[in-house]
Short mmCIF file of C-alpha atoms in Angstrom, two decimals:
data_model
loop_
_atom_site.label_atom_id
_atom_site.label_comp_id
_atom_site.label_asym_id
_atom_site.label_seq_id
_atom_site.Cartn_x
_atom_site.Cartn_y
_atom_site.Cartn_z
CA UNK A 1 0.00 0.00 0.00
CA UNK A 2 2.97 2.27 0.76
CA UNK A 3 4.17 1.83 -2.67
CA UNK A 4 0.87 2.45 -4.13
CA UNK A 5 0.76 6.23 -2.05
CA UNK A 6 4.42 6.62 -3.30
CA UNK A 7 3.45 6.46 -6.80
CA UNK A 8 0.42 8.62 -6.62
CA UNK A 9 2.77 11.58 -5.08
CA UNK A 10 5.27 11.08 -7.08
CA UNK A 11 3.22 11.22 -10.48
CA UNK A 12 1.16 14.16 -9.06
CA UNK A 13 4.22 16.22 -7.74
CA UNK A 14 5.78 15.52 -10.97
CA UNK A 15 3.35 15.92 -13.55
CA UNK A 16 -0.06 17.40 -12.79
CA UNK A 17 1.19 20.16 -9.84
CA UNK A 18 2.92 21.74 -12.57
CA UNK A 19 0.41 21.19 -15.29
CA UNK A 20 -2.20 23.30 -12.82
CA UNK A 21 0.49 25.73 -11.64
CA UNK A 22 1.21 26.57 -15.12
CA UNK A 23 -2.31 26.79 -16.36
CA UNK A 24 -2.88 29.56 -13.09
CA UNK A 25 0.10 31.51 -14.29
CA UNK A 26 -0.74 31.98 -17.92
CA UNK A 27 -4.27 32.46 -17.06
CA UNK A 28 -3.34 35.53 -14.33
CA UNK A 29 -0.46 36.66 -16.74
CA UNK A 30 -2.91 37.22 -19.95
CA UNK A 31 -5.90 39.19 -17.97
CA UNK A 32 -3.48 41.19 -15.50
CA UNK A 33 -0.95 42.23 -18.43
CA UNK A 34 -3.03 41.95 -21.50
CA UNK A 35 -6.03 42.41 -20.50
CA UNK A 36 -7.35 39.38 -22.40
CA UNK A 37 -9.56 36.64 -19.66
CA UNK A 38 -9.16 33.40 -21.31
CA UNK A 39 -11.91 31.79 -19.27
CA UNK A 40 -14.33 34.02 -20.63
CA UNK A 41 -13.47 33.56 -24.02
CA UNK A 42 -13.79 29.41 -23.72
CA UNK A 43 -17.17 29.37 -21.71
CA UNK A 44 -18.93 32.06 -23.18
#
């Protein structure tokens, strides 16, 4: 089971934190500097 927790943080730290930290800073980048509010523009 130890393993099994090991491999979840290891492939979350890894791969998806930075995925979703990424996505936040491109997202607050383009509507603080550009003025451009990407969320808005794929909902509707």
């Amino acid at each position: 089971m130890g393993s099994f927790i090991k491999k979840y943080l290891d492939v979350t730290l890894s791969y998806i934190c930075p995925v979703i930290l990424g996505l936040i800073f491109i997202l607050t980048v383009t509507q603080k500097f550009f003025g451009i509010n990407l969320i808005d523009l794929v909902i509707g």
